[in-house]
Coordinates of C-alpha atoms in Angstrom, one line a residue:
M1 CA 13.7 -247.5 36.3
K2 CA 14.1 -244.4 38.5
C3 CA 15.6 -244.3 42.0
P4 CA 12.9 -244.2 44.7
R5 CA 15.1 -241.8 46.8
C6 CA 16.4 -239.2 44.4
G7 CA 14.7 -239.9 41.1
G8 CA 18.0 -240.5 39.3
D9 CA 18.7 -243.1 36.6
S10 CA 19.7 -246.6 37.8
A11 CA 21.9 -249.4 36.5
D12 CA 20.7 -253.0 36.4
Y13 CA 22.9 -255.6 38.2
G14 CA 20.7 -258.6 37.4
V15 CA 18.2 -261.0 38.9
I16 CA 18.9 -263.0 42.1
S17 CA 16.9 -265.4 44.3
F18 CA 16.1 -263.5 47.5
Q19 CA 15.4 -265.6 50.6
L20 CA 12.3 -264.8 52.7
G21 CA 12.7 -266.8 55.8
K22 CA 13.9 -270.5 55.7
T23 CA 11.5 -272.0 53.1
R24 CA 10.5 -269.2 50.7
A25 CA 12.4 -267.3 48.0
I26 CA 11.4 -264.8 45.3
N27 CA 13.3 -263.5 42.3
V28 CA 14.3 -259.8 42.5
D29 CA 15.8 -257.4 40.0
V30 CA 18.8 -255.7 41.7
R31 CA 19.5 -252.1 40.7
V32 CA 21.8 -249.3 41.9
C33 CA 21.3 -245.5 41.5
S34 CA 23.9 -243.6 39.6
R35 CA 23.4 -240.4 41.5
C36 CA 23.0 -241.3 45.2
G37 CA 24.3 -245.0 45.2
L38 CA 21.2 -246.5 46.7
V39 CA 20.9 -250.3 46.0
F40 CA 17.3 -251.3 45.6
F41 CA 15.3 -254.2 44.2
E42 CA 11.9 -255.1 42.8
K43 CA 10.1 -258.4 42.4
T44 CA 10.3 -260.0 39.0
E45 CA 9.3 -263.3 37.3
E46 CA 12.6 -263.6 35.4
K47 CA 15.1 -266.4 36.1
P48 CA 18.2 -265.5 38.2
G49 CA 21.3 -264.3 36.2
F50 CA 23.6 -261.3 35.9
R51 CA 23.6 -258.9 33.0

């Protein structure tokens, strides 16, 4: 996946459960850009775990 800020390549950190308020959570894929260092995430249906 490309970085939304600079378009550089990103490294995959893994999938975590992200809390949305007190009662709801979604699974997100956490990534970090190798060029600018931006940490970003996207929704996924995978189970939480680090790679």
